[in-house]
Amino acid sequence: MPETKGLGLYNVVVIGAGTAGLVTAAGTAGLGGRVALVERNKMGGDCLNYGCVPSKALIASARVIHRIRHASRWGLNEQEPQFEFERVFESMRSRRAEIAPHDSVERFEALGVDVFAGEARFVSPHEIVVDSQKLRAKNFVIAAGTRAGIPPIEGIRGVPFLTNETIFDELRKKPDSMIVLGGGPIGCELSQAMSRLGVKITIIEVLEQILPKEDKDVADWTETLLEAEGIRVLRSSQAIRVSVCDGKVQFELVRRPHGAYESEPRQIVADSLLVSAGRVPNVEKLNLEAAGVNFSPRGVEVNAYLQTSQPHIYAAGDIVGPFQFTHTADAQARVVVRNILMPFQLLRQKMDYSAVPWCTYTDPEIARVGLNETEAKLQNISYDLISLQINELDRSVVEREELGFVKVLTAKGTDKILGVTIVAAHAGDLVHEFVLAMKHRIGISQLATTIHAYPTFAELGRKVSDYYNKRRLTPFVKRVFNWLYQHSRVASPPGSACVQEGQNIGSEESQRGQEEV
Ligand SMILES: Cc1cc2nc3c(=O)[nH]c(=O)nc-3n(C[C@H](O)[C@H](O)[C@H](O)COP(=O)(O)OP(=O)(O)OC[C@H]3O[C@@H](n4cnc5c(N)ncnc54)[C@H](O)[C@@H]3O)c2cc1C
């Protein structure tokens, strides 16, 4: 006999129906737990509605526009692409709508989850209230996510601005120009997409480099690429005031391009403003004090098992960090589902962040796993560096996707992979061979022992491995090999070197692009 929705004790009450909340709810229900899921806004959270899905759909359209504009690279006549800004946005929304049913109330109710629409707040460590409905549970999962942070710039609340929560649904007409405040991954991705859609973009970034988590050479390379596409990038620029002037947004900023502040503030004017200057955790409305859950401006505090200061209350996703990605929210939720089920701490699983990939979906993409050079230096970790240009892959040349490079860090003197940065078309896919290798402690020298199809971008793994192995050939080892070859020629009986009919002689044509190793 099913219990009445909302009454009695739940195994788990989940707050927030973004990736972390959905995965927790579906996982718990799938294992037979009684679970309630509370969402105050849209099912699917940021990723579906205001994040990954709409941004990648828009980026895909913008990429096609860019390819058409540069069609001569593929032997076609160059032409100005024909498109309507509003229809590109409609198409983005329709692709998002195709994915939405996966996260819908109907789907989750069908999985056995009780879904509640409304804002949840704790009234005690064992109860929350949604509107006037009280929900009681043995365990709670806080998966309330983040929202766009609005930097404290004088006047900013008085000017119209877009964030990731409004740009995909409320921007109905193409602005001629746009200021993008923040040159992180979201700012760079959307700047490039909007620029390709014909909007004149200026990125304002307070730090000395865009994409601050990446190595400086990666960030500089990306900046050069964006500038070549007509985007103005103002780094080391502190916005001090913003106002509306003749219907336009006007920024006053001071710059310190070479370490020292310029004496005169600059004025930057545009039709519209997109704020993409970091994320703020949604902790305020949860009344965490009533639950005795510790939190800070950075989010809810958790231990390695994702338990808060109240061990029966877990937290997952962006509200926890340390990474703010859909796949880390998903991975954390899986650990939470398992840990809630386990009766003893001893059986619970710690979160493993040893090989977390991520990707910035600029074109070309920038994918990372593990350490980059900056981090290795900061942590005093000695490393060897293998770097390779993407145009060394035959596939990149035939596809005219030659832009980019890869940097692989290995522990000094060994083949242990410390980290990989790939700047390339499909980098977000290519990085996973290295993620798997890192996770399962497969050294870089081993990747070449796996046969990779030719010609693919995936040959990158083999190429890097070949480079590593080739570099290991010390003069001494080469002399030994040389001696072995000479010895085998001397030892062979005369005539035995003849090639028999049908014998495979391993010709050059057997696989183009093979390395001498
Ligand atoms: C523009 C953009 C692009 C992105 N692109 C990518 C990408 O390509 N790849 C990637 O991996 N990540 C990407 N991300 C990040 C990704 O969207 C997040 O990491 C992911 O959505 C986090 O999921 P979450 O469940 O922690 O939080 P969210 O998705 O934010 O969900 C939290 C939910 O909780 C609800 N909530 C909050 N408080 C309450 C309350 N008191 N009661 C009830 N409900 C509440 C909110 O309404 C929200 O629906 C992007 C983000 C943005 C903004």
PDB file of N, CA, C and O in Angstrom, residues 317-368:
ATOM      1  N   GLY A 317      26.813  18.632  -5.534  1.00  0.00           N
ATOM      2  CA  GLY A 317      26.680  19.543  -6.672  1.00  0.00           C
ATOM      3  C   GLY A 317      27.390  20.869  -6.448  1.00  0.00           C
ATOM      4  O   GLY A 317      28.268  20.993  -5.590  1.00  0.00           O
ATOM      5  N   ASP A 318      26.969  21.860  -7.219  1.00  0.00           N
ATOM      6  CA  ASP A 318      27.652  23.165  -7.217  1.00  0.00           C
ATOM      7  C   ASP A 318      27.688  23.819  -5.841  1.00  0.00           C
ATOM      8  O   ASP A 318      28.607  24.579  -5.540  1.00  0.00           O
ATOM      9  N   ILE A 319      26.678  23.543  -5.015  1.00  0.00           N
ATOM     10  CA  ILE A 319      26.611  24.193  -3.691  1.00  0.00           C
ATOM     11  C   ILE A 319      27.743  23.719  -2.780  1.00  0.00           C
ATOM     12  O   ILE A 319      28.056  24.343  -1.783  1.00  0.00           O
ATOM     13  N   VAL A 320      28.404  22.620  -3.183  1.00  0.00           N
ATOM     14  CA  VAL A 320      29.487  22.038  -2.414  1.00  0.00           C
ATOM     15  C   VAL A 320      30.846  22.330  -3.062  1.00  0.00           C
ATOM     16  O   VAL A 320      31.836  22.597  -2.391  1.00  0.00           O
ATOM     17  N   GLY A 321      30.889  22.285  -4.391  1.00  0.00           N
ATOM     18  CA  GLY A 321      32.177  22.344  -5.076  1.00  0.00           C
ATOM     19  C   GLY A 321      32.925  21.043  -4.853  1.00  0.00           C
ATOM     20  O   GLY A 321      32.280  20.045  -4.544  1.00  0.00           O
ATOM     21  N   PRO A 322      34.254  20.951  -4.961  1.00  0.00           N
ATOM     22  CA  PRO A 322      35.148  22.030  -5.368  1.00  0.00           C
ATOM     23  C   PRO A 322      35.064  22.323  -6.869  1.00  0.00           C
ATOM     24  O   PRO A 322      35.533  23.351  -7.314  1.00  0.00           O
ATOM     25  N   PHE A 323      34.489  21.402  -7.638  1.00  0.00           N
ATOM     26  CA  PHE A 323      34.295  21.657  -9.070  1.00  0.00           C
ATOM     27  C   PHE A 323      32.827  22.005  -9.273  1.00  0.00           C
ATOM     28  O   PHE A 323      31.973  21.519  -8.528  1.00  0.00           O
ATOM     29  N   GLN A 324      32.524  22.806 -10.248  1.00  0.00           N
ATOM     30  CA  GLN A 324      31.117  23.147 -10.512  1.00  0.00           C
ATOM     31  C   GLN A 324      30.763  22.718 -11.923  1.00  0.00           C
ATOM     32  O   GLN A 324      30.683  23.530 -12.850  1.00  0.00           O
ATOM     33  N   PHE A 325      30.590  21.399 -12.061  1.00  0.00           N
ATOM     34  CA  PHE A 325      30.235  20.820 -13.360  1.00  0.00           C
ATOM     35  C   PHE A 325      29.088  19.835 -13.180  1.00  0.00           C
ATOM     36  O   PHE A 325      28.920  19.245 -12.109  1.00  0.00           O
ATOM     37  N   THR A 326      28.387  19.604 -14.277  1.00  0.00           N
ATOM     38  CA  THR A 326      27.310  18.623 -14.254  1.00  0.00           C
ATOM     39  C   THR A 326      27.841  17.242 -13.911  1.00  0.00           C
ATOM     40  O   THR A 326      27.234  16.504 -13.135  1.00  0.00           O
ATOM     41  N   HIS A 327      28.989  16.875 -14.508  1.00  0.00           N
ATOM     42  CA  HIS A 327      29.486  15.513 -14.270  1.00  0.00           C
ATOM     43  C   HIS A 327      30.009  15.322 -12.853  1.00  0.00           C
ATOM     44  O   HIS A 327      29.983  14.213 -12.338  1.00  0.00           O
ATOM     45  N   THR A 328      30.485  16.407 -12.201  1.00  0.00           N
ATOM     46  CA  THR A 328      30.907  16.232 -10.802  1.00  0.00           C
ATOM     47  C   THR A 328      29.675  16.191  -9.891  1.00  0.00           C
ATOM     48  O   THR A 328      29.657  15.460  -8.898  1.00  0.00           O
ATOM     49  N   ALA A 329      28.636  16.952 -10.265  1.00  0.00           N
ATOM     50  CA  ALA A 329      27.371  16.881  -9.501  1.00  0.00           C
ATOM     51  C   ALA A 329      26.821  15.457  -9.593  1.00  0.00           C
ATOM     52  O   ALA A 329      26.380  14.869  -8.597  1.00  0.00           O
ATOM     53  N   ASP A 330      26.872  14.889 -10.777  1.00  0.00           N
ATOM     54  CA  ASP A 330      26.407  13.518 -11.010  1.00  0.00           C
ATOM     55  C   ASP A 330      27.230  12.531 -10.182  1.00  0.00           C
ATOM     56  O   ASP A 330      26.689  11.667  -9.475  1.00  0.00           O
ATOM     57  N   ALA A 331      28.554  12.677 -10.238  1.00  0.00           N
ATOM     58  CA  ALA A 331      29.437  11.741  -9.517  1.00  0.00           C
ATOM     59  C   ALA A 331      29.214  11.847  -8.011  1.00  0.00           C
ATOM     60  O   ALA A 331      29.178  10.827  -7.304  1.00  0.00           O
ATOM     61  N   GLN A 332      29.054  13.065  -7.513  1.00  0.00           N
ATOM     62  CA  GLN A 332      28.826  13.236  -6.072  1.00  0.00           C
ATOM     63  C   GLN A 332      27.494  12.610  -5.667  1.00  0.00           C
ATOM     64  O   GLN A 332      27.392  11.958  -4.622  1.00  0.00           O
ATOM     65  N   ALA A 333      26.467  12.810  -6.501  1.00  0.00           N
ATOM     66  CA  ALA A 333      25.141  12.264  -6.183  1.00  0.00           C
ATOM     67  C   ALA A 333      25.199  10.740  -6.073  1.00  0.00           C
ATOM     68  O   ALA A 333      24.562  10.139  -5.207  1.00  0.00           O
ATOM     69  N   ARG A 334      25.969  10.102  -6.941  1.00  0.00           N
ATOM     70  CA  ARG A 334      26.080   8.633  -6.883  1.00  0.00           C
ATOM     71  C   ARG A 334      26.714   8.197  -5.558  1.00  0.00           C
ATOM     72  O   ARG A 334      26.317   7.201  -4.960  1.00  0.00           O
ATOM     73  N   VAL A 335      27.722   8.949  -5.121  1.00  0.00           N
ATOM     74  CA  VAL A 335      28.370   8.631  -3.847  1.00  0.00           C
ATOM     75  C   VAL A 335      27.373   8.838  -2.692  1.00  0.00           C
ATOM     76  O   VAL A 335      27.296   8.027  -1.760  1.00  0.00           O
ATOM     77  N   VAL A 336      26.585   9.899  -2.779  1.00  0.00           N
ATOM     78  CA  VAL A 336      25.592  10.180  -1.730  1.00  0.00           C
ATOM     79  C   VAL A 336      24.562   9.049  -1.646  1.00  0.00           C
ATOM     80  O   VAL A 336      24.239   8.574  -0.555  1.00  0.00           O
ATOM     81  N   VAL A 337      24.070   8.603  -2.790  1.00  0.00           N
ATOM     82  CA  VAL A 337      23.068   7.522  -2.797  1.00  0.00           C
ATOM     83  C   VAL A 337      23.634   6.300  -2.078  1.00  0.00           C
ATOM     84  O   VAL A 337      22.993   5.704  -1.218  1.00  0.00           O
ATOM     85  N   ARG A 338      24.855   5.959  -2.421  1.00  0.00           N
ATOM     86  CA  ARG A 338      25.493   4.786  -1.811  1.00  0.00           C
ATOM     87  C   ARG A 338      25.706   5.005  -0.311  1.00  0.00           C
ATOM     88  O   ARG A 338      25.399   4.129   0.493  1.00  0.00           O
ATOM     89  N   ASN A 339      26.204   6.187   0.056  1.00  0.00           N
ATOM     90  CA  ASN A 339      26.533   6.428   1.464  1.00  0.00           C
ATOM     91  C   ASN A 339      25.297   6.451   2.352  1.00  0.00           C
ATOM     92  O   ASN A 339      25.348   6.032   3.512  1.00  0.00           O
ATOM     93  N   ILE A 340      24.188   6.937   1.808  1.00  0.00           N
ATOM     94  CA  ILE A 340      22.946   6.950   2.601  1.00  0.00           C
ATOM     95  C   ILE A 340      22.499   5.514   2.890  1.00  0.00           C
ATOM     96  O   ILE A 340      22.016   5.201   3.972  1.00  0.00           O
ATOM     97  N   LEU A 341      22.706   4.665   1.919  1.00  0.00           N
ATOM     98  CA  LEU A 341      22.262   3.273   2.067  1.00  0.00           C
ATOM     99  C   LEU A 341      23.131   2.500   3.070  1.00  0.00           C
ATOM    100  O   LEU A 341      22.669   1.575   3.733  1.00  0.00           O
ATOM    101  N   MET A 342      24.401   2.889   3.170  1.00  0.00           N
ATOM    102  CA  MET A 342      25.336   2.142   4.032  1.00  0.00           C
ATOM    103  C   MET A 342      25.080   2.455   5.510  1.00  0.00           C
ATOM    104  O   MET A 342      25.032   3.623   5.886  1.00  0.00           O
ATOM    105  N   PRO A 343      24.941   1.416   6.326  1.00  0.00           N
ATOM    106  CA  PRO A 343      24.599   1.666   7.727  1.00  0.00           C
ATOM    107  C   PRO A 343      25.774   2.171   8.576  1.00  0.00           C
ATOM    108  O   PRO A 343      25.562   2.775   9.614  1.00  0.00           O
ATOM    109  N   PHE A 344      27.010   1.886   8.133  1.00  0.00           N
ATOM    110  CA  PHE A 344      28.168   2.293   8.943  1.00  0.00           C
ATOM    111  C   PHE A 344      29.106   3.182   8.125  1.00  0.00           C
ATOM    112  O   PHE A 344      29.291   2.957   6.927  1.00  0.00           O
ATOM    113  N   GLN A 345      29.769   4.098   8.828  1.00  0.00           N
ATOM    114  CA  GLN A 345      30.704   5.020   8.161  1.00  0.00           C
ATOM    115  C   GLN A 345      31.817   4.251   7.454  1.00  0.00           C
ATOM    116  O   GLN A 345      32.285   4.634   6.385  1.00  0.00           O
ATOM    117  N   LEU A 346      32.211   3.137   8.065  1.00  0.00           N
ATOM    118  CA  LEU A 346      33.282   2.316   7.525  1.00  0.00           C
ATOM    119  C   LEU A 346      32.991   1.867   6.086  1.00  0.00           C
ATOM    120  O   LEU A 346      33.896   1.722   5.262  1.00  0.00           O
ATOM    121  N   LEU A 347      31.719   1.662   5.797  1.00  0.00           N
ATOM    122  CA  LEU A 347      31.343   1.158   4.473  1.00  0.00           C
ATOM    123  C   LEU A 347      31.097   2.296   3.480  1.00  0.00           C
ATOM    124  O   LEU A 347      30.849   2.052   2.308  1.00  0.00           O
ATOM    125  N   ARG A 348      31.152   3.515   3.979  1.00  0.00           N
ATOM    126  CA  ARG A 348      30.825   4.641   3.093  1.00  0.00           C
ATOM    127  C   ARG A 348      32.026   4.999   2.216  1.00  0.00           C
ATOM    128  O   ARG A 348      33.173   4.732   2.564  1.00  0.00           O
ATOM    129  N   GLN A 349      31.702   5.618   1.090  1.00  0.00           N
ATOM    130  CA  GLN A 349      32.729   5.904   0.073  1.00  0.00           C
ATOM    131  C   GLN A 349      33.136   7.376   0.143  1.00  0.00           C
ATOM    132  O   GLN A 349      32.281   8.248   0.301  1.00  0.00           O
ATOM    133  N   LYS A 350      34.447   7.604  -0.009  1.00  0.00           N
ATOM    134  CA  LYS A 350      34.920   8.993  -0.077  1.00  0.00           C
ATOM    135  C   LYS A 350      34.850   9.474  -1.513  1.00  0.00           C
ATOM    136  O   LYS A 350      35.036   8.672  -2.433  1.00  0.00           O
ATOM    137  N   MET A 351      34.654  10.747  -1.685  1.00  0.00           N
ATOM    138  CA  MET A 351      34.642  11.299  -3.033  1.00  0.00           C
ATOM    139  C   MET A 351      36.075  11.296  -3.594  1.00  0.00           C
ATOM    140  O   MET A 351      37.005  11.681  -2.905  1.00  0.00           O
ATOM    141  N   ASP A 352      36.222  10.841  -4.818  1.00  0.00           N
ATOM    142  CA  ASP A 352      37.544  10.772  -5.442  1.00  0.00           C
ATOM    143  C   ASP A 352      37.636  11.820  -6.560  1.00  0.00           C
ATOM    144  O   ASP A 352      36.943  11.719  -7.566  1.00  0.00           O
ATOM    145  N   TYR A 353      38.458  12.826  -6.337  1.00  0.00           N
ATOM    146  CA  TYR A 353      38.601  13.890  -7.342  1.00  0.00           C
ATOM    147  C   TYR A 353      39.925  13.763  -8.099  1.00  0.00           C
ATOM    148  O   TYR A 353      40.446  14.744  -8.621  1.00  0.00           O
ATOM    149  N   SER A 354      40.508  12.547  -8.110  1.00  0.00           N
ATOM    150  CA  SER A 354      41.861  12.425  -8.656  1.00  0.00           C
ATOM    151  C   SER A 354      41.918  12.586 -10.179  1.00  0.00           C
ATOM    152  O   SER A 354      42.962  12.929 -10.719  1.00  0.00           O
ATOM    153  N   ALA A 355      40.822  12.338 -10.864  1.00  0.00           N
ATOM    154  CA  ALA A 355      40.855  12.482 -12.336  1.00  0.00           C
ATOM    155  C   ALA A 355      39.528  13.082 -12.824  1.00  0.00           C
ATOM    156  O   ALA A 355      38.701  12.400 -13.396  1.00  0.00           O
ATOM    157  N   VAL A 356      39.386  14.369 -12.567  1.00  0.00           N
ATOM    158  CA  VAL A 356      38.152  15.058 -12.984  1.00  0.00           C
ATOM    159  C   VAL A 356      38.430  15.840 -14.274  1.00  0.00           C
ATOM    160  O   VAL A 356      39.255  16.757 -14.278  1.00  0.00           O
ATOM    161  N   PRO A 357      37.761  15.489 -15.355  1.00  0.00           N
ATOM    162  CA  PRO A 357      37.966  16.261 -16.578  1.00  0.00           C
ATOM    163  C   PRO A 357      37.020  17.460 -16.637  1.00  0.00           C
ATOM    164  O   PRO A 357      36.006  17.478 -15.943  1.00  0.00           O
ATOM    165  N   TRP A 358      37.371  18.430 -17.423  1.00  0.00           N
ATOM    166  CA  TRP A 358      36.418  19.480 -17.750  1.00  0.00           C
ATOM    167  C   TRP A 358      36.760  20.067 -19.099  1.00  0.00           C
ATOM    168  O   TRP A 358      37.853  19.829 -19.629  1.00  0.00           O
ATOM    169  N   CYS A 359      35.816  20.808 -19.617  1.00  0.00           N
ATOM    170  CA  CYS A 359      36.011  21.339 -20.963  1.00  0.00           C
ATOM    171  C   CYS A 359      35.386  22.715 -21.070  1.00  0.00           C
ATOM    172  O   CYS A 359      34.289  22.949 -20.572  1.00  0.00           O
ATOM    173  N   THR A 360      36.102  23.619 -21.691  1.00  0.00           N
ATOM    174  CA  THR A 360      35.529  24.915 -22.057  1.00  0.00           C
ATOM    175  C   THR A 360      35.178  24.812 -23.532  1.00  0.00           C
ATOM    176  O   THR A 360      36.051  24.499 -24.355  1.00  0.00           O
ATOM    177  N   TYR A 361      33.903  25.045 -23.842  1.00  0.00           N
ATOM    178  CA  TYR A 361      33.415  24.738 -25.194  1.00  0.00           C
ATOM    179  C   TYR A 361      33.563  25.912 -26.148  1.00  0.00           C
ATOM    180  O   TYR A 361      32.627  26.261 -26.870  1.00  0.00           O
ATOM    181  N   THR A 362      34.739  26.543 -26.101  1.00  0.00           N
ATOM    182  CA  THR A 362      35.064  27.480 -27.170  1.00  0.00           C
ATOM    183  C   THR A 362      35.347  26.627 -28.402  1.00  0.00           C
ATOM    184  O   THR A 362      35.385  25.397 -28.324  1.00  0.00           O
ATOM    185  N   ASP A 363      35.583  27.261 -29.509  1.00  0.00           N
ATOM    186  CA  ASP A 363      35.910  26.511 -30.734  1.00  0.00           C
ATOM    187  C   ASP A 363      37.276  26.996 -31.208  1.00  0.00           C
ATOM    188  O   ASP A 363      37.386  28.127 -31.651  1.00  0.00           O
ATOM    189  N   PRO A 364      38.347  26.196 -31.128  1.00  0.00           N
ATOM    190  CA  PRO A 364      38.400  24.832 -30.599  1.00  0.00           C
ATOM    191  C   PRO A 364      38.193  24.766 -29.082  1.00  0.00           C
ATOM    192  O   PRO A 364      38.347  25.776 -28.389  1.00  0.00           O
ATOM    193  N   GLU A 365      37.860  23.560 -28.634  1.00  0.00           N
ATOM    194  CA  GLU A 365      37.587  23.356 -27.213  1.00  0.00           C
ATOM    195  C   GLU A 365      38.890  23.290 -26.405  1.00  0.00           C
ATOM    196  O   GLU A 365      39.962  23.006 -26.949  1.00  0.00           O
ATOM    197  N   ILE A 366      38.737  23.528 -25.108  1.00  0.00           N
ATOM    198  CA  ILE A 366      39.893  23.441 -24.211  1.00  0.00           C
ATOM    199  C   ILE A 366      39.530  22.444 -23.110  1.00  0.00           C
ATOM    200  O   ILE A 366      38.644  22.713 -22.303  1.00  0.00           O
ATOM    201  N   ALA A 367      40.178  21.300 -23.102  1.00  0.00           N
ATOM    202  CA  ALA A 367      39.823  20.270 -22.121  1.00  0.00           C
ATOM    203  C   ALA A 367      41.005  20.030 -21.189  1.00  0.00           C
ATOM    204  O   ALA A 367      42.162  20.147 -21.587  1.00  0.00           O
ATOM    205  N   ARG A 368      40.685  19.695 -19.978  1.00  0.00           N
ATOM    206  CA  ARG A 368      41.725  19.494 -18.957  1.00  0.00           C
ATOM    207  C   ARG A 368      41.410  18.284 -18.104  1.00  0.00           C
ATOM    208  O   ARG A 368      40.257  17.984 -17.844  1.00  0.00           O
TER     209      ARG A 368
END
